Coordinates of C-alpha atoms in Angstrom, one line a residue:
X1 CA 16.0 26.3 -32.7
X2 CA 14.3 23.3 -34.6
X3 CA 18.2 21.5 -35.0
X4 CA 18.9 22.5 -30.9
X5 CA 15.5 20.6 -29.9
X6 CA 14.8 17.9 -32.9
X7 CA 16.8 15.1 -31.2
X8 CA 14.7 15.4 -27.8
X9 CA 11.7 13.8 -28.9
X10 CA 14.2 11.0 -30.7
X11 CA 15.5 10.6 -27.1
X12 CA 12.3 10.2 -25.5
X13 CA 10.7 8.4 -27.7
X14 CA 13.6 5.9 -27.7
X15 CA 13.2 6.3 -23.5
X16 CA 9.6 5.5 -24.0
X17 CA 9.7 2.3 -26.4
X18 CA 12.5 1.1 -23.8
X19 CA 10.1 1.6 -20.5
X20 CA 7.4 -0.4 -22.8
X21 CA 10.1 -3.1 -23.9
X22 CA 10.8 -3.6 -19.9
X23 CA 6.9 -3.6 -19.1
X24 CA 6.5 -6.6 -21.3
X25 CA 9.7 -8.3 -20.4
X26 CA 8.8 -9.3 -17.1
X27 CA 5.5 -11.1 -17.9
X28 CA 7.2 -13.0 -20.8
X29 CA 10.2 -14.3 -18.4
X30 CA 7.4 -15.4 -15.7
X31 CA 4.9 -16.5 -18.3
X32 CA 8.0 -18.8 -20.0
X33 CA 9.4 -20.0 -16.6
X34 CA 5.9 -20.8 -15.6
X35 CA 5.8 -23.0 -18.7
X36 CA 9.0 -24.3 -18.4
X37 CA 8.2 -25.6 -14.2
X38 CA 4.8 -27.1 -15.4
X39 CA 6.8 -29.2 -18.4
X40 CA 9.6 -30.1 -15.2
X41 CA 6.6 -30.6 -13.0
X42 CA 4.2 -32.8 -15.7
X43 CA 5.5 -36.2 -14.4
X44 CA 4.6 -35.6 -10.6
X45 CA 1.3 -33.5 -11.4
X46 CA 0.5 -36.7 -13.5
X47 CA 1.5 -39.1 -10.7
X48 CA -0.8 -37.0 -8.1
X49 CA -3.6 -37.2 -10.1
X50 CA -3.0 -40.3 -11.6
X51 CA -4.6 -41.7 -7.4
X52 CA -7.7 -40.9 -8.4
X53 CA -8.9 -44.4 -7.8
X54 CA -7.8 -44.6 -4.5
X55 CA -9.9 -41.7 -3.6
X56 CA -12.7 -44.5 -3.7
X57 CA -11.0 -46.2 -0.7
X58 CA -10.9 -42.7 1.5
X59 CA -12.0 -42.7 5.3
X60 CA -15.0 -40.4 4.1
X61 CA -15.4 -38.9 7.4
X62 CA -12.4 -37.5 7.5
X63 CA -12.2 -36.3 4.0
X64 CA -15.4 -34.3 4.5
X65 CA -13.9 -33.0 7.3
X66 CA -11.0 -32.0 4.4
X67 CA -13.8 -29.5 3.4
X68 CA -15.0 -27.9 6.2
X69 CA -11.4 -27.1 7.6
X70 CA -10.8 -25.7 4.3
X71 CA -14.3 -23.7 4.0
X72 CA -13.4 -22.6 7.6
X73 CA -9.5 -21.1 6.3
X74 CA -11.7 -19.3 3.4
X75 CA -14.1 -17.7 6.2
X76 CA -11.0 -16.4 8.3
X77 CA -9.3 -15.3 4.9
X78 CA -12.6 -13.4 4.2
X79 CA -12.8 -12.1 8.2
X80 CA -8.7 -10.5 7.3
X81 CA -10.6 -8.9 4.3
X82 CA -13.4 -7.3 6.2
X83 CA -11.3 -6.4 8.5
X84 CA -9.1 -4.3 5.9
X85 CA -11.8 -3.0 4.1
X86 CA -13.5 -1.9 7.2
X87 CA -16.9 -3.2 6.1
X88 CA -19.5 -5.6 7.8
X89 CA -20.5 -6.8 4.3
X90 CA -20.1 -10.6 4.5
X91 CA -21.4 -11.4 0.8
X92 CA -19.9 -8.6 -0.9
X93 CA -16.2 -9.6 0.1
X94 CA -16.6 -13.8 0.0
X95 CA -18.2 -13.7 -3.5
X96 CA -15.3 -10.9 -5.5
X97 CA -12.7 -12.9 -3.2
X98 CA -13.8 -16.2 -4.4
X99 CA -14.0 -15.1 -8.0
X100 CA -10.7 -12.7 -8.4
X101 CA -9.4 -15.7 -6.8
X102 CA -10.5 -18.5 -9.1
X103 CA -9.8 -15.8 -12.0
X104 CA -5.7 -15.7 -10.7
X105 CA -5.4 -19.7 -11.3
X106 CA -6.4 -18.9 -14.9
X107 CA -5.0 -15.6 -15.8
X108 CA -1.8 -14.6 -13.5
X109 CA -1.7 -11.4 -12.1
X110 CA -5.6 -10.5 -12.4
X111 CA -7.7 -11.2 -9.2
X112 CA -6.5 -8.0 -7.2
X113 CA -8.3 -5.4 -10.1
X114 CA -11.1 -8.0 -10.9
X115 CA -11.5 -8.1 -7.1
X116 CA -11.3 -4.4 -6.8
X117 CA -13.8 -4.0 -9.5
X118 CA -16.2 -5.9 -7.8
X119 CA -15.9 -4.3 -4.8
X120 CA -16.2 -1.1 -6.3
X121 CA -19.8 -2.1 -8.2
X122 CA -20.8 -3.2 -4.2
X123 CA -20.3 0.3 -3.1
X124 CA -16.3 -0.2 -1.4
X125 CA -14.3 2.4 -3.0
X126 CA -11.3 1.3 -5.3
X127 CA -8.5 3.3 -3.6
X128 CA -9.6 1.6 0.0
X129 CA -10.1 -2.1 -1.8
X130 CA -6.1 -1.5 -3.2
X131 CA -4.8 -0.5 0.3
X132 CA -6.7 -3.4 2.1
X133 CA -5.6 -5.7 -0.3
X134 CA -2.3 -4.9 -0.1
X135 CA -2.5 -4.7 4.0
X136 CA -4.5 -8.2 3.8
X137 CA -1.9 -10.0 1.5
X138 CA 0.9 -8.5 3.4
X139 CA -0.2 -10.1 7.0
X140 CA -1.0 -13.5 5.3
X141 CA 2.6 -13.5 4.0
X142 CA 4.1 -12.4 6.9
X143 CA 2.2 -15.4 8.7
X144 CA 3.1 -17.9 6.2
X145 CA 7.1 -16.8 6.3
X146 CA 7.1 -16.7 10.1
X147 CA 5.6 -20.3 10.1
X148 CA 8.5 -22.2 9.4
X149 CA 10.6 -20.1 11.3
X150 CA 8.7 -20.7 15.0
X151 CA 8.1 -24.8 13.6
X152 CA 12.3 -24.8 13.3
X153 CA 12.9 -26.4 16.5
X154 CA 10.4 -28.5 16.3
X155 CA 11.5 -29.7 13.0
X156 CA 15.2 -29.7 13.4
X157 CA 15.1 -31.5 16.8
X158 CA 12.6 -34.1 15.2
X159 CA 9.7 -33.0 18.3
X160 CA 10.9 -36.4 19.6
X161 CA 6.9 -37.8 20.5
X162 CA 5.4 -40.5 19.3
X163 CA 4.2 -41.2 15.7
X164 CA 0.2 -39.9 14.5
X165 CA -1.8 -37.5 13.4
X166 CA -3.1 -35.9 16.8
X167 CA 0.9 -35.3 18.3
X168 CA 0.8 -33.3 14.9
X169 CA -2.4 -31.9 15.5
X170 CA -0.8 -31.0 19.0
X171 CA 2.6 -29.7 17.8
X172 CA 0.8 -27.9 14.8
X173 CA -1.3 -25.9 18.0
X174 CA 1.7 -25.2 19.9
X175 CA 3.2 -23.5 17.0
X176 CA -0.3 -21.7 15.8
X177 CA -0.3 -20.1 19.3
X178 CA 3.2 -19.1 19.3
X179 CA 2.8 -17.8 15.9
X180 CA 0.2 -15.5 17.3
X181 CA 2.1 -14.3 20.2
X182 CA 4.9 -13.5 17.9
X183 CA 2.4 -11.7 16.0
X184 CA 1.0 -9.7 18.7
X185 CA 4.2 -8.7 19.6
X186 CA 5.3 -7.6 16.4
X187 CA 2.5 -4.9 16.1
X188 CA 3.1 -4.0 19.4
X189 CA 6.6 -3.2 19.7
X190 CA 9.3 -2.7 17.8
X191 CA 11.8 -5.0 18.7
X192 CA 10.8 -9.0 16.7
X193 CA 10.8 -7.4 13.5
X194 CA 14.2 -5.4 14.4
X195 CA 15.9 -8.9 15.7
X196 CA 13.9 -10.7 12.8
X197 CA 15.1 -8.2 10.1
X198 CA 18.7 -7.5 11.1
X199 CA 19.0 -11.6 11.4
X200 CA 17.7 -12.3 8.2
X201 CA 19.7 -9.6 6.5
X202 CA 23.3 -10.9 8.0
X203 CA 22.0 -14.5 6.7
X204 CA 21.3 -13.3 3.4
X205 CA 24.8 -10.7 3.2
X206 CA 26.7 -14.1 5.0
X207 CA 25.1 -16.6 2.3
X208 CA 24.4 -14.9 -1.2
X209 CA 26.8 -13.1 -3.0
X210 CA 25.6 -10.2 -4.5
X211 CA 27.2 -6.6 -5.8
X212 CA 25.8 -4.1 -3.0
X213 CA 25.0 -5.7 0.8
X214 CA 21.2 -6.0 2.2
X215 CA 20.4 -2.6 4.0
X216 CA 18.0 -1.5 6.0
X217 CA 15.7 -4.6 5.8
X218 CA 14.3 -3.9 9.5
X219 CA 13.2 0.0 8.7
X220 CA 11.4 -1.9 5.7
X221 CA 10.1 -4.5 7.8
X222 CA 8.6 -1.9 10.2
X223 CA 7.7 0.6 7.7
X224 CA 5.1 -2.6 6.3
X225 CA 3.9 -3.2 9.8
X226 CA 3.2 -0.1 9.9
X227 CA 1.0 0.3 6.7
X228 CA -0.9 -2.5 7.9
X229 CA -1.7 -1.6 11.3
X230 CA -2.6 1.3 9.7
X231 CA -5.2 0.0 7.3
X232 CA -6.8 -2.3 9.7
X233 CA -6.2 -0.1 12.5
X234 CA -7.7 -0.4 15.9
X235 CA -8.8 -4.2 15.0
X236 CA -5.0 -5.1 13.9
X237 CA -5.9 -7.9 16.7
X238 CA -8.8 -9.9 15.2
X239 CA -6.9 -9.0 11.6
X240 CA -3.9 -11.4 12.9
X241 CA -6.4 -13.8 14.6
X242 CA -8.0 -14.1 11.5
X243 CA -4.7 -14.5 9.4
X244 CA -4.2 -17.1 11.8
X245 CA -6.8 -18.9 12.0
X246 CA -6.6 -19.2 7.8
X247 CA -3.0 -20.7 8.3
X248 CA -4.7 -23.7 11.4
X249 CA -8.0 -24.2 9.4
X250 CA -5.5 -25.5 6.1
X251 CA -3.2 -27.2 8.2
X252 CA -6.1 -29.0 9.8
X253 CA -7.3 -29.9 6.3
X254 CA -3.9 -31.3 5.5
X255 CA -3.6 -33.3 8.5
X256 CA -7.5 -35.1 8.0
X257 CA -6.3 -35.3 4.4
X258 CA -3.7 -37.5 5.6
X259 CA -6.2 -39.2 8.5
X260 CA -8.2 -40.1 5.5
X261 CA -6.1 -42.4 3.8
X262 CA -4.9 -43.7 7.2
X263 CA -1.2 -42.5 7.3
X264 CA 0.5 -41.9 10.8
X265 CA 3.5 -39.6 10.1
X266 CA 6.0 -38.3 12.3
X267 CA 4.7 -34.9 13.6
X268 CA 7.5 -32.7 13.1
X269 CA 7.9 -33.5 9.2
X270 CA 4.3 -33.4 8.9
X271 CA 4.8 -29.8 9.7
X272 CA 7.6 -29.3 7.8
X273 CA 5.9 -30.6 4.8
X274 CA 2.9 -28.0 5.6
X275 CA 5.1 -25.1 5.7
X276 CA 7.1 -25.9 2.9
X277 CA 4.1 -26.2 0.9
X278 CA 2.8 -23.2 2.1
X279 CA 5.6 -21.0 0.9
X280 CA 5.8 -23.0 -2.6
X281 CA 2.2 -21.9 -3.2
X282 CA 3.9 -17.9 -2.9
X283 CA 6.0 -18.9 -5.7
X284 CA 4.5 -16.7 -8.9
X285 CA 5.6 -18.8 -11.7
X286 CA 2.3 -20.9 -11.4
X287 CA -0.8 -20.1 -10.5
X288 CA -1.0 -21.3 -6.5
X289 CA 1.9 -22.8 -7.1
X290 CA 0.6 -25.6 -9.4
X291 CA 3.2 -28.0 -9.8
X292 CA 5.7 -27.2 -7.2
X293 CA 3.3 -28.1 -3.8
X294 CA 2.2 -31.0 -5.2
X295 CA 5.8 -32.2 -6.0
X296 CA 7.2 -30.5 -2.5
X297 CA 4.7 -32.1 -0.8
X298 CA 4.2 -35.8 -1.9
X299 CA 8.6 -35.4 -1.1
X300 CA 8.1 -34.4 2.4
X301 CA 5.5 -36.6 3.3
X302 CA 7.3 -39.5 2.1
X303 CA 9.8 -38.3 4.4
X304 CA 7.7 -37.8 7.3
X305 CA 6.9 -41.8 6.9
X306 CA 4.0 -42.1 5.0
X307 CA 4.1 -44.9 1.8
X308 CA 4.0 -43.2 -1.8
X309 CA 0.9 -44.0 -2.6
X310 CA -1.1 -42.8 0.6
X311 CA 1.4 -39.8 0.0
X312 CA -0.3 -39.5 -3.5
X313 CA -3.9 -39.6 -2.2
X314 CA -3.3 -37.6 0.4
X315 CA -2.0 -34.7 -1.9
X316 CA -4.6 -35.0 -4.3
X317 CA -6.9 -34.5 -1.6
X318 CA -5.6 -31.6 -0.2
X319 CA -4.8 -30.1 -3.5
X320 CA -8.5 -30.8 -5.0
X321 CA -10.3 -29.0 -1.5
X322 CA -7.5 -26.3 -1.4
X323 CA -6.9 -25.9 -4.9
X324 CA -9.2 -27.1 -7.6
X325 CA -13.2 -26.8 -5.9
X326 CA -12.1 -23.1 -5.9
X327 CA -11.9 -22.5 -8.8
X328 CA -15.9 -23.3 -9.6
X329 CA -17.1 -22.1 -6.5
X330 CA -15.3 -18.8 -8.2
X331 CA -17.2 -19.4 -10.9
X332 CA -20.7 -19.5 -9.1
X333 CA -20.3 -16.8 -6.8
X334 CA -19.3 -14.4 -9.6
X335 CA -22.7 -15.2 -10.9
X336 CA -24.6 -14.9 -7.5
X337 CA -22.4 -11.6 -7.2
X338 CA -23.6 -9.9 -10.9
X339 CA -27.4 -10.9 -9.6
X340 CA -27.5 -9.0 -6.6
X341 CA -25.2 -6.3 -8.1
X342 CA -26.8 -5.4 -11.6

């Protein structure tokens, strides 16, 4: 009996030292490609914040107007929060988002536990905070990818007005309100995500080669609007406001970024560079996206018209309200967080 049944445990102990091997193969490959983008990425990042002094020449109206747009996008992300968690507690969910997020720009992968946690220590059970987070990350990515799909006319007919910031501030509307029609729609019928799905999955069986075709992208599609209608349920409307008013607020910030160093871009790229921006911050090789916005972005700015160096400024900008004042503002509401919550 002991020769039949000696080489199981072998097997599954082999079986379990391979599951471990994967679990830690992953991290490494991100963890090395991360590295790798930020070396790539060193001369740009340098470059960006290498404008420092020009910040001293800024139109400081509009680049405190940089920071209030941006607090405003961080008080809608928080309103999608609430919303998921089904909570009225303001504090509770700004301060654990503010510090699982400042805590994910230092060590990948940990603000959703550390957020959790918090929540749980406030009284939000940890089971909820996981399926609201997962609901609330879910409808800000869907926003961000359906961005640059609903700005595509816009940017591939080059939205043939006149040069300056407020024909961007009026094309980035017209496209904010359309986004929100489109996602209105989507939780209200079936049909956007099964034309949206099925296009997307003949583009990607047309373009990529790969061994087995896409399938069934739109049943997935609806099966994650349906998990997220489901969290947030009967308020799914003030959820997508809210996701879309986070998406206006940081465009806003991005376009008095630019008004503060005095550029007047061509609308349509200006957009463009926004969007593309936005989806290089989803990238998970770098925390935010550090390194690839700031590269993606001076690029499409430059294109949309504006000189390098205002291009520069305008980026650090941006990147210092949206990126770096995070990070202690993390910092000092984990502290405000642990007084109220001994």
């Amino acid at each position: 009996m002991s020769a039949g049944t000696s080489p199981a445990p072998e097997a599954g102990g082999n079986g379990a030292a391979r599951a471990s091997w994967r679990r830690y193969v992953k991290p490494a490959v991100v963890l090395a490609v991360g590295a790798v983008s930020l070396y790539l990425f060193l001369p740009s990042l340098l470059a960006v914040f290498g404008a420092w002094r020009s910040l001293s020449h800024l139109e400081w109206y509009f680049a405190i107007l940089v920071l209030a747009s941006e607090s405003a996008s961080y008080v809608c992300l928080w309103e999608v929060d609430r919303v998921a968690l089904g909570t009225k507690a303001w504090f509770a969910v700004a301060c654990a988002q503010l510090s699982g997020n400042a805590l994910g720009r230092i060590v990948p992968g940990a603000p959703t536990p550390f957020t959790a946690e918090l929540l749980r220590k406030a009284g939000i059970d940890a089971g909820q905070s996981a399926a609201a987070f997962t609901a609330s990350t879910g409808l800000q990515i869907a926003t961000t990818a359906a961005l640059p799909l609903l700005a595509l006319p816009a940017i591939v007919g080059g939205a043939p007005v006149g040069h300056g910031l407020a024909n961007a501030a009026y094309l980035g509307l017209a496209v904010l309100v359309l986004l929100m029609v489109a996602g209105v729609a989507a939780f209200a019928t079936d049909w956007p995500l099964t034309l949206a799905g099925g296009a997307i999955q003949r583009l990607l069986n047309a373009t990529v080669r790969r061994r087995r075709p896409v399938a069934g992208l739109p049943a997935e599609l609806l099966a994650d609007r349906d998990f997220i209608r489901a969290t947030v349920g009967g308020r799914w409307k003030a959820a997508l406001g809210a996701a879309v008013g986070n998406t206006g607020f940081d465009y806003l910030a991005l376009l008095c970024a630019l008004r503060a160093v005095g550029a007047s871009p061509r609308p349509s790229l200006v957009l463009l560079a926004y969007t593309f921006a936005d989806l290089l911050a989803l990238l998970p090789f770098t925390p935010g996206g550090l390194g690839f916005v700031e590269t993606g972005l001076v690029g499409t700015l430059a294109l949309a018209g504006v000189p390098g160096s205002d291009a520069l400024t305008a980026t650090l900008l941006y990147r210092l309200v949206a990126y770096w004042l995070p990070i202690p503002a993390g910092g000092l509401a984990y502290l405000l967080f642990r007084r109220r919550y001994r």
